[in-house]
Amino acid sequence: MDVRVTSEPFDPGAEANAFIARTQGAGAAVTFTGIVRSKAEDPILALELECYVDLAQAQITAILAEAASRFSLLDATVIHRHGRLVPGEPIMQVMTAAPHREDAFRGAEFLMDYLKTDAPFWKKEVTPTGERWVEAKAEDDEARERWGQ
Amino acid sequence: MDVRVTSEPFDPGAEANAFIARTQGAGAAVTFTGIVRSKAEDPILALELECYVDLAQAQITAILAEAASRFSLLDATVIHRHGRLVPGEPIMQVMTAAPHREDAFRGAEFLMDYLKTDAPFWKKEVTPTGERWVEAKAEDDEARERWGQ
Amino acid sequence: MKVLYFAWLRERLNKGEEEVSPPAQVATVGDLIGWLAAEDEAAELAFAKRHLIRAAVDGKLATHETPVAGAEVVAFFPPMTGG
Amino acid sequence: MKVLYFAWLRERLNKGEEEVSPPAQVATVGDLIGWLAAEDEAAELAFAKRHLIRAAVDGKLATHETPVAGAEVVAFFPPMTGG
């Protein structure tokens, strides 16, 4: 289990390889990478991620432990950046490893749903015409609800 | 869309990075890596994958097209090895990219469920006491059924 | 007691943290919000939509009913948008 | 007509492919299985569990009801275990 809340860039593939290499006995590894997206019809210049670092570290650590026990994960890692990112840059990455694919998938989705609603990051989009805070989505709350309390 | 049926090893992280780099407009990328697993209580020395290469290429190409249209994928790639592999080696990898995470996850799971039941590969485990063909699992058929026809 | 502000709360209040000394009757997170809003016009506006105000007390996520007596750090922020 | 065998079918028959010339009344994949099994004792054993026999005709997955008239390549194999 590893949690890294950082303002530094990371290499998604190198992290995935290191994760797979250090996990013994896995038959399945799932990696989710979140990427800064700029829509053609509504472009952004940058994404600024604000973070309450101490709380983020504590929250993600707790969510990882919960995911590991629910889904029999052999290992799981979350990397989450904060600071200013440009379109195409990786924002965050979740990696899970399990004996079988169902658990690896479920664990990664569970972690993503919880990170969306329970990890103290706030996104601000910098656009050609100004800045705007990204609003929390009702669908993210609903996605989280499906896992129960 | 890319399908690679090969007896050559591949680098999971390098493939994931190349996939992310060539996909414009993605907010979410999911990578599933299947790895040769040897259980402590029932170890294997190697996994031999037999393949009907022409049919595999055709089947995976069709499954990718179906996944892309069902889940609004921006891109998807399947790499699948055949031949003799040792424990810890990557067997195959599925990569999906989409604007949002739900589609990237659903697309990768759909591809995995179809590959398990509809891609012409056959696994033989080489153990210290002999060889045995891996039997198809009823749970894989059930997993595939959930996507309908 | 130290109070932290994040995201648009920080911007609207034009500060990321401050030291406050609420009176003894400020027992919960909700009481603290009410007291801060009553002390300052910018805070009244920033905290206007109470249902959008999330909080953490001493590094743990809290609700508006969570006690703040003896707390060292209370953080206020909008709904989180991580991931 | 070329016939391909994979996995334990290939092992039990001790061959990966062969050329066959079934008579005209062999109309479907199922008929072809029956004819192959009747021709050869090893094939009779290999094909004994019909429900485990999958097939492809000219590079497309087939059922036991799929016609084989005019087919160039028919492949037989057990349930697939890819992924």
Coordinates of C-alpha atoms in Angstrom, one line a residue:
Chain A
M1 CA 0.0 0.0 0.0
D2 CA 1.4 3.3 -1.0
V3 CA 0.0 6.8 -1.0
R4 CA 1.8 9.7 -2.7
V5 CA 0.3 13.2 -2.7
T6 CA 2.7 15.3 -4.6
S7 CA 3.2 18.4 -6.7
E8 CA 5.8 16.6 -8.8
P9 CA 5.0 15.0 -12.2
F10 CA 5.0 11.2 -12.4
D11 CA 5.5 8.7 -15.2
P12 CA 2.4 6.5 -15.5
G13 CA 4.0 3.6 -17.2
A14 CA 7.1 3.5 -15.0
E15 CA 4.9 3.6 -11.9
A16 CA 2.8 0.7 -13.3
N17 CA 5.8 -1.4 -14.0
A18 CA 7.3 -0.8 -10.6
F19 CA 3.9 -1.6 -9.0
I20 CA 3.6 -4.9 -11.0
A21 CA 7.3 -5.8 -10.2
R22 CA 6.8 -5.4 -6.4
T23 CA 3.5 -7.4 -6.3
Q24 CA 4.0 -11.1 -5.8
G25 CA 1.2 -13.6 -6.8
A26 CA -1.0 -11.2 -8.8
G27 CA -2.8 -12.6 -11.8
A28 CA -4.4 -9.2 -12.5
A29 CA -3.3 -5.6 -12.3
V30 CA -5.5 -2.6 -13.1
T31 CA -4.2 0.9 -13.6
F32 CA -6.5 4.0 -13.8
T33 CA -4.9 7.2 -15.0
G34 CA -6.7 10.5 -14.8
I35 CA -5.6 13.0 -17.4
V36 CA -6.2 16.8 -17.7
R37 CA -8.8 17.1 -20.5
S38 CA -9.4 20.1 -22.6
K39 CA -12.5 20.0 -24.7
A40 CA -12.3 21.4 -28.2
E41 CA -15.6 23.4 -27.7
D42 CA -14.5 24.7 -24.3
P43 CA -10.7 24.6 -24.0
I44 CA -8.8 25.1 -20.8
L45 CA -5.2 26.4 -20.5
A46 CA -4.5 24.7 -17.2
L47 CA -6.0 22.8 -14.3
E48 CA -5.0 24.1 -10.8
L49 CA -5.4 21.5 -8.1
E50 CA -5.6 22.7 -4.5
C51 CA -5.1 20.2 -1.8
Y52 CA -5.3 19.8 2.0
V53 CA -2.2 17.6 2.0
D54 CA -2.4 16.2 5.5
L55 CA -6.0 15.3 5.2
A56 CA -5.5 13.9 1.7
Q57 CA -2.8 11.6 2.9
A58 CA -5.0 10.4 5.8
Q59 CA -8.1 10.0 3.7
I60 CA -6.5 8.1 0.9
T61 CA -4.6 5.8 3.4
A62 CA -8.0 5.0 5.0
I63 CA -9.7 4.4 1.6
L64 CA -6.9 2.1 0.5
A65 CA -7.1 0.0 3.6
E66 CA -10.9 -0.3 3.1
A67 CA -10.4 -1.3 -0.6
A68 CA -7.8 -3.8 0.2
S69 CA -10.0 -5.6 2.7
R70 CA -13.2 -5.4 0.7
F71 CA -11.6 -6.7 -2.5
S72 CA -8.8 -9.0 -1.4
L73 CA -6.2 -6.8 -3.0
L74 CA -2.6 -8.0 -2.9
D75 CA -1.5 -4.4 -3.2
A76 CA -2.8 -0.9 -4.2
T77 CA -1.3 2.4 -4.7
V78 CA -2.6 5.9 -5.2
I79 CA -0.6 8.8 -6.7
H80 CA -2.3 12.2 -6.8
R81 CA -0.8 15.5 -7.9
H82 CA -1.7 19.0 -6.9
G83 CA -0.5 22.3 -8.3
R84 CA -0.8 23.6 -11.9
L85 CA -1.2 21.0 -14.7
V86 CA -1.6 21.4 -18.4
P87 CA -3.9 19.4 -20.7
G88 CA -2.7 15.9 -21.4
E89 CA -0.8 15.7 -18.1
P90 CA -1.6 12.8 -15.7
I91 CA -3.4 14.1 -12.7
M92 CA -3.5 10.9 -10.6
Q93 CA -3.2 7.2 -10.9
V94 CA -4.7 4.3 -9.0
M95 CA -3.2 0.8 -9.2
T96 CA -4.6 -2.4 -7.9
A97 CA -3.4 -6.0 -8.0
A98 CA -5.3 -9.1 -7.1
P99 CA -5.3 -12.8 -7.9
H100 CA -8.3 -12.4 -10.2
R101 CA -9.5 -9.7 -12.5
E102 CA -12.9 -8.9 -10.8
D103 CA -11.3 -7.8 -7.6
A104 CA -8.6 -5.7 -9.3
F105 CA -11.3 -3.9 -11.4
R106 CA -13.7 -3.5 -8.4
G107 CA -10.9 -2.2 -6.2
A108 CA -9.8 0.4 -8.7
E109 CA -13.4 1.6 -9.3
F110 CA -14.1 1.7 -5.6
L111 CA -10.9 3.8 -5.0
M112 CA -11.8 6.2 -7.9
D113 CA -15.4 6.7 -6.6
Y114 CA -14.1 7.5 -3.1
L115 CA -11.3 9.7 -4.3
K116 CA -13.8 11.8 -6.3
T117 CA -16.0 12.6 -3.3
D118 CA -13.8 12.0 -0.2
A119 CA -10.3 13.2 -1.0
P120 CA -9.6 16.9 -0.3
F121 CA -8.6 18.2 -3.7
W122 CA -10.3 21.1 -5.5
K123 CA -10.0 21.7 -9.2
K124 CA -9.9 25.1 -10.8
E125 CA -10.0 25.4 -14.6
V126 CA -8.0 28.2 -16.2
T127 CA -9.7 29.1 -19.5
P128 CA -8.9 31.8 -22.1
T129 CA -11.7 33.9 -20.6
G130 CA -11.1 33.4 -16.9
E131 CA -10.9 30.9 -14.1
R132 CA -13.7 28.7 -12.7
W133 CA -13.9 26.1 -9.9
V134 CA -15.0 22.7 -10.9
E135 CA -18.3 21.8 -9.2
A136 CA -18.7 18.5 -7.5
K137 CA -21.0 16.3 -9.5
A138 CA -24.2 14.6 -8.2
E139 CA -23.2 11.5 -10.3
D140 CA -20.0 11.2 -8.3
D141 CA -22.0 11.1 -5.1
E142 CA -24.2 8.5 -6.7
A143 CA -21.3 6.4 -7.8
R144 CA -19.9 6.5 -4.3
E145 CA -23.2 5.6 -2.8
R146 CA -23.3 2.2 -4.6
W147 CA -20.6 0.9 -2.3
G148 CA -22.7 1.5 0.8
Q149 CA -21.2 3.1 3.9
Chain B
M1 CA -7.6 0.7 -32.3
D2 CA -4.8 -1.7 -32.3
V3 CA -4.6 -5.5 -31.9
R4 CA -1.4 -7.3 -31.4
V5 CA -1.3 -11.1 -31.1
T6 CA 2.4 -12.0 -30.6
S7 CA 4.8 -14.5 -29.2
E8 CA 7.1 -11.7 -28.2
P9 CA 7.3 -10.2 -24.7
F10 CA 6.0 -6.7 -24.2
D11 CA 6.6 -3.9 -21.7
P12 CA 3.3 -3.1 -19.9
G13 CA 4.3 0.4 -18.8
A14 CA 5.9 1.4 -22.1
E15 CA 2.8 0.2 -23.9
A16 CA 0.6 2.2 -21.5
N17 CA 2.6 5.4 -22.0
A18 CA 2.6 5.0 -25.7
F19 CA -1.2 4.5 -25.6
I20 CA -1.8 7.5 -23.5
A21 CA 0.5 9.6 -25.6
R22 CA -1.3 8.8 -28.9
T23 CA -4.9 9.4 -27.5
Q24 CA -6.1 13.0 -27.7
G25 CA -8.8 14.3 -25.5
A26 CA -8.9 11.4 -23.0
G27 CA -9.7 12.2 -19.3
A28 CA -9.4 8.6 -18.3
A29 CA -7.2 5.7 -19.3
V30 CA -7.6 2.1 -17.9
T31 CA -5.0 -0.6 -18.3
F32 CA -5.6 -4.2 -17.4
T33 CA -2.6 -6.5 -17.3
G34 CA -3.0 -10.2 -17.0
I35 CA 0.0 -11.9 -15.4
V36 CA 1.1 -15.6 -15.1
R37 CA 0.2 -16.6 -11.6
S38 CA 1.8 -19.4 -9.7
K39 CA 0.0 -20.3 -6.4
A40 CA 2.2 -21.3 -3.5
E41 CA 0.0 -24.3 -2.7
D42 CA 0.0 -25.4 -6.4
P43 CA 2.9 -23.9 -8.2
I44 CA 3.4 -23.9 -11.9
L45 CA 6.7 -23.8 -13.8
A46 CA 5.3 -22.2 -17.0
L47 CA 2.1 -21.4 -18.8
E48 CA 1.9 -22.4 -22.5
L49 CA -0.6 -20.5 -24.5
E50 CA -1.7 -22.0 -27.8
C51 CA -3.4 -19.7 -30.2
Y52 CA -5.3 -19.8 -33.5
V53 CA -3.7 -16.6 -34.7
D54 CA -5.8 -15.6 -37.6
L55 CA -9.0 -16.2 -35.8
A56 CA -7.7 -14.4 -32.7
Q57 CA -6.8 -11.3 -34.7
A58 CA -10.3 -11.3 -36.3
Q59 CA -12.1 -12.0 -33.1
I60 CA -10.3 -9.3 -31.1
T61 CA -10.7 -6.8 -33.9
A62 CA -14.4 -7.3 -33.8
I63 CA -14.6 -7.2 -30.0
L64 CA -12.7 -3.9 -30.0
A65 CA -15.1 -2.3 -32.5
E66 CA -18.0 -3.4 -30.4
A67 CA -16.4 -2.0 -27.2
A68 CA -15.6 1.3 -28.9
S69 CA -19.1 1.9 -30.0
R70 CA -20.8 0.7 -26.8
F71 CA -18.7 2.8 -24.5
S72 CA -17.7 5.8 -26.5
L73 CA -14.0 4.9 -26.3
L74 CA -11.6 7.3 -27.9
D75 CA -9.1 4.4 -28.3
A76 CA -8.5 0.8 -27.2
T77 CA -5.7 -1.6 -27.7
V78 CA -5.3 -5.3 -27.0
I79 CA -2.0 -7.1 -26.8
H80 CA -2.1 -10.8 -26.3
R81 CA 0.9 -13.2 -26.1
H82 CA 1.1 -16.8 -27.0
G83 CA 3.8 -19.4 -26.5
R84 CA 5.6 -20.3 -23.3
L85 CA 5.6 -17.8 -20.4
V86 CA 6.9 -18.1 -16.9
P87 CA 5.2 -16.9 -13.6
G88 CA 5.3 -13.1 -13.2
E89 CA 5.3 -12.5 -17.0
P90 CA 2.6 -10.4 -18.5
I91 CA 0.2 -12.5 -20.6
M92 CA -1.9 -9.8 -22.1
Q93 CA -2.9 -6.2 -21.7
V94 CA -6.1 -4.3 -22.5
M95 CA -6.0 -0.5 -22.7
T96 CA -9.0 1.9 -23.0
A97 CA -9.3 5.7 -23.2
A98 CA -12.4 7.7 -22.8
P99 CA -13.5 11.2 -21.8
H100 CA -14.9 9.9 -18.5
R101 CA -13.8 7.1 -16.2
E102 CA -17.0 5.0 -16.3
D103 CA -16.6 4.3 -20.0
A104 CA -12.9 3.6 -19.7
F105 CA -13.6 1.0 -16.9
R106 CA -16.7 -0.5 -18.6
G107 CA -14.9 -0.8 -21.9
A108 CA -11.9 -2.6 -20.3
E109 CA -14.1 -5.0 -18.4
F110 CA -16.2 -5.7 -21.4
L111 CA -13.1 -6.5 -23.5
M112 CA -11.7 -8.8 -20.7
D113 CA -15.0 -10.7 -20.4
Y114 CA -15.1 -11.3 -24.2
L115 CA -11.5 -12.2 -24.5
K116 CA -11.9 -14.9 -21.8
T117 CA -14.7 -16.6 -23.7
D118 CA -14.4 -15.6 -27.3
A119 CA -10.7 -15.3 -28.2
P120 CA -9.1 -18.5 -29.4
F121 CA -6.3 -19.0 -26.9
W122 CA -5.9 -22.2 -24.8
K123 CA -3.8 -22.3 -21.6
K124 CA -1.8 -25.3 -20.5
E125 CA -0.1 -25.2 -17.1
V126 CA 3.3 -26.9 -16.8
T127 CA 3.6 -28.1 -13.2
P128 CA 6.4 -30.0 -11.3
T129 CA 4.2 -33.2 -11.7
G130 CA 3.0 -32.8 -15.3
E131 CA 1.0 -30.7 -17.6
R132 CA -2.7 -29.8 -17.6
W133 CA -5.1 -27.8 -19.8
V134 CA -6.8 -25.0 -18.0
E135 CA -10.6 -25.5 -18.2
A136 CA -12.9 -22.8 -19.2
K137 CA -14.8 -21.4 -16.2
A138 CA -18.5 -21.1 -15.9
E139 CA -18.0 -17.8 -14.1
D140 CA -16.3 -16.4 -17.2
D141 CA -19.4 -17.4 -19.3
E142 CA -21.6 -15.7 -16.7
A143 CA -19.4 -12.6 -16.8
R144 CA -19.7 -12.4 -20.5
E145 CA -23.5 -12.9 -20.4
R146 CA -24.0 -9.7 -18.4
W147 CA -23.3 -7.7 -21.5
G148 CA -26.1 -9.3 -23.5
Q149 CA -25.6 -10.5 -27.1
Chain C
M1 CA -8.0 27.6 17.5
K2 CA -6.6 27.6 14.0
V3 CA -9.1 27.7 11.1
L4 CA -8.1 26.8 7.5
Y5 CA -9.9 27.7 4.3
F6 CA -9.6 26.0 0.9
A7 CA -10.7 26.6 -2.7
W8 CA -13.4 29.3 -3.2
L9 CA -13.8 29.8 0.5
R10 CA -10.1 30.7 0.7
E11 CA -10.5 33.1 -2.3
R12 CA -13.7 34.8 -1.0
L13 CA -12.2 35.3 2.4
N14 CA -8.9 36.2 0.9
K15 CA -7.0 34.1 3.5
G16 CA -5.9 30.5 3.8
E17 CA -5.9 30.4 7.6
E18 CA -6.5 32.5 10.8
E19 CA -6.4 32.1 14.5
V20 CA -9.8 32.5 16.2
S21 CA -11.0 32.4 19.8
P22 CA -14.7 31.6 19.7
P23 CA -16.7 31.9 22.9
A24 CA -17.6 28.7 24.9
Q25 CA -21.1 28.4 23.6
V26 CA -19.7 27.6 20.1
A27 CA -19.9 23.9 20.6
T28 CA -20.1 22.4 17.0
V29 CA -18.8 23.0 13.5
G30 CA -22.2 24.5 12.7
D31 CA -22.0 26.9 15.6
L32 CA -18.5 27.9 14.5
I33 CA -19.7 28.7 11.0
G34 CA -22.5 30.8 12.5
W35 CA -20.1 32.7 14.8
L36 CA -17.6 33.3 12.0
A37 CA -20.3 34.6 9.6
A38 CA -21.7 36.9 12.3
E39 CA -18.2 38.4 13.0
D40 CA -17.4 39.4 9.4
E41 CA -19.4 40.4 6.3
A42 CA -17.0 38.5 3.9
A43 CA -17.5 35.4 6.0
E44 CA -21.3 35.9 6.0
L45 CA -21.2 35.8 2.2
A46 CA -18.7 33.1 1.9
F47 CA -20.6 30.8 4.2
A48 CA -24.1 31.7 2.8
K49 CA -24.7 28.4 1.2
R50 CA -24.3 26.2 4.3
H51 CA -25.1 23.0 2.5
L52 CA -21.9 23.5 0.4
I53 CA -19.6 23.9 3.4
R54 CA -17.6 20.8 4.3
A55 CA -15.3 20.6 7.3
A56 CA -12.5 18.7 9.0
V57 CA -11.7 18.8 12.7
D58 CA -8.1 18.0 13.7
G59 CA -7.5 16.2 10.4
K60 CA -10.7 14.2 10.3
L61 CA -13.7 14.8 8.0
A62 CA -16.5 16.2 10.1
T63 CA -20.2 17.2 9.9
H64 CA -21.8 20.4 11.0
E65 CA -22.8 18.5 14.2
T66 CA -19.2 17.5 15.1
P67 CA -18.0 19.1 18.4
V68 CA -15.2 21.7 18.2
A69 CA -14.5 22.0 21.9
G70 CA -10.8 21.6 22.4
A71 CA -10.1 21.3 18.7
E72 CA -6.8 22.7 17.5
V73 CA -7.5 22.9 13.7
V74 CA -10.8 23.3 12.0
A75 CA -10.8 23.3 8.1
F76 CA -13.6 24.6 5.9
F77 CA -13.9 23.8 2.2
P78 CA -16.4 23.2 -0.6
P79 CA -17.4 19.7 -1.8
M80 CA -14.2 17.8 -2.9
T81 CA -13.4 17.3 -6.5
G82 CA -10.4 14.9 -6.4
G83 CA -9.6 12.0 -8.7
Chain D
M1 CA -11.3 -29.3 -47.0
K2 CA -8.6 -28.5 -44.5
V3 CA -9.4 -29.3 -40.8
L4 CA -7.4 -27.7 -37.9
Y5 CA -7.2 -29.0 -34.4
F6 CA -6.1 -27.0 -31.3
A7 CA -5.2 -27.7 -27.7
W8 CA -6.2 -31.1 -26.3
L9 CA -8.0 -32.0 -29.5
R10 CA -4.7 -31.5 -31.3
E11 CA -2.9 -33.6 -28.7
R12 CA -5.4 -36.4 -28.6
L13 CA -5.4 -36.6 -32.4
N14 CA -1.7 -36.2 -32.5
K15 CA -2.0 -33.7 -35.5
G16 CA -2.7 -30.0 -35.9
E17 CA -4.3 -30.3 -39.3
E18 CA -5.3 -32.6 -42.1
E19 CA -7.0 -32.7 -45.5
V20 CA -10.3 -34.5 -45.6
S21 CA -12.9 -35.1 -48.3
P22 CA -16.2 -35.7 -46.6
P23 CA -19.1 -37.0 -48.7
A24 CA -21.8 -34.6 -49.8
Q25 CA -24.3 -35.6 -47.1
V26 CA -21.9 -34.0 -44.5
A27 CA -23.8 -30.7 -44.4
T28 CA -23.0 -29.1 -41.1
V29 CA -20.2 -28.8 -38.5
G30 CA -22.0 -31.4 -36.4
D31 CA -22.2 -33.7 -39.4
L32 CA -18.5 -33.3 -40.0
I33 CA -17.7 -34.2 -36.3
G34 CA -19.8 -37.3 -36.7
W35 CA -18.1 -38.3 -39.9
L36 CA -14.6 -37.7 -38.5
A37 CA -15.5 -39.7 -35.4
A38 CA -16.8 -42.6 -37.4
E39 CA -13.7 -42.7 -39.6
D40 CA -11.1 -43.0 -36.8
E41 CA -11.0 -44.4 -33.3
A42 CA -8.8 -41.6 -31.9
A43 CA -11.2 -39.1 -33.3
E44 CA -14.2 -40.9 -31.8
L45 CA -12.5 -40.6 -28.4
A46 CA -11.4 -37.0 -28.9
F47 CA -14.8 -35.8 -30.0
A48 CA -16.7 -37.9 -27.4
K49 CA -17.8 -34.9 -25.4
R50 CA -19.6 -33.0 -28.2
H51 CA -20.7 -30.2 -25.9
L52 CA -17.0 -29.3 -25.4
I53 CA -16.3 -29.0 -29.1
R54 CA -16.1 -25.5 -30.5
A55 CA -15.6 -24.7 -34.2
A56 CA -14.7 -22.1 -36.7
V57 CA -15.5 -22.2 -40.4
D58 CA -13.3 -20.2 -42.7
G59 CA -12.0 -18.0 -39.9
K60 CA -15.4 -17.3 -38.2
L61 CA -16.8 -18.8 -35.0
A62 CA -19.4 -21.4 -35.8
T63 CA -22.0 -23.6 -34.1
H64 CA -22.6 -27.3 -34.7
E65 CA -25.4 -26.2 -37.1
T66 CA -23.2 -24.0 -39.3
P67 CA -23.0 -25.3 -42.9
V68 CA -19.7 -26.6 -44.1
A69 CA -20.6 -27.0 -47.8
G70 CA -17.8 -25.3 -49.8
A71 CA -15.8 -24.4 -46.7
E72 CA -12.0 -24.3 -47.1
V73 CA -11.0 -24.5 -43.5
V74 CA -12.8 -25.9 -40.5
A75 CA -11.2 -25.6 -37.1
F76 CA -12.0 -27.6 -34.0
F77 CA -11.1 -26.7 -30.4
P78 CA -12.1 -26.8 -26.8
P79 CA -13.8 -23.8 -25.0
M80 CA -11.4 -20.9 -25.2
T81 CA -9.4 -19.7 -22.2
G82 CA -7.9 -16.4 -23.3
G83 CA -7.3 -13.2 -21.4

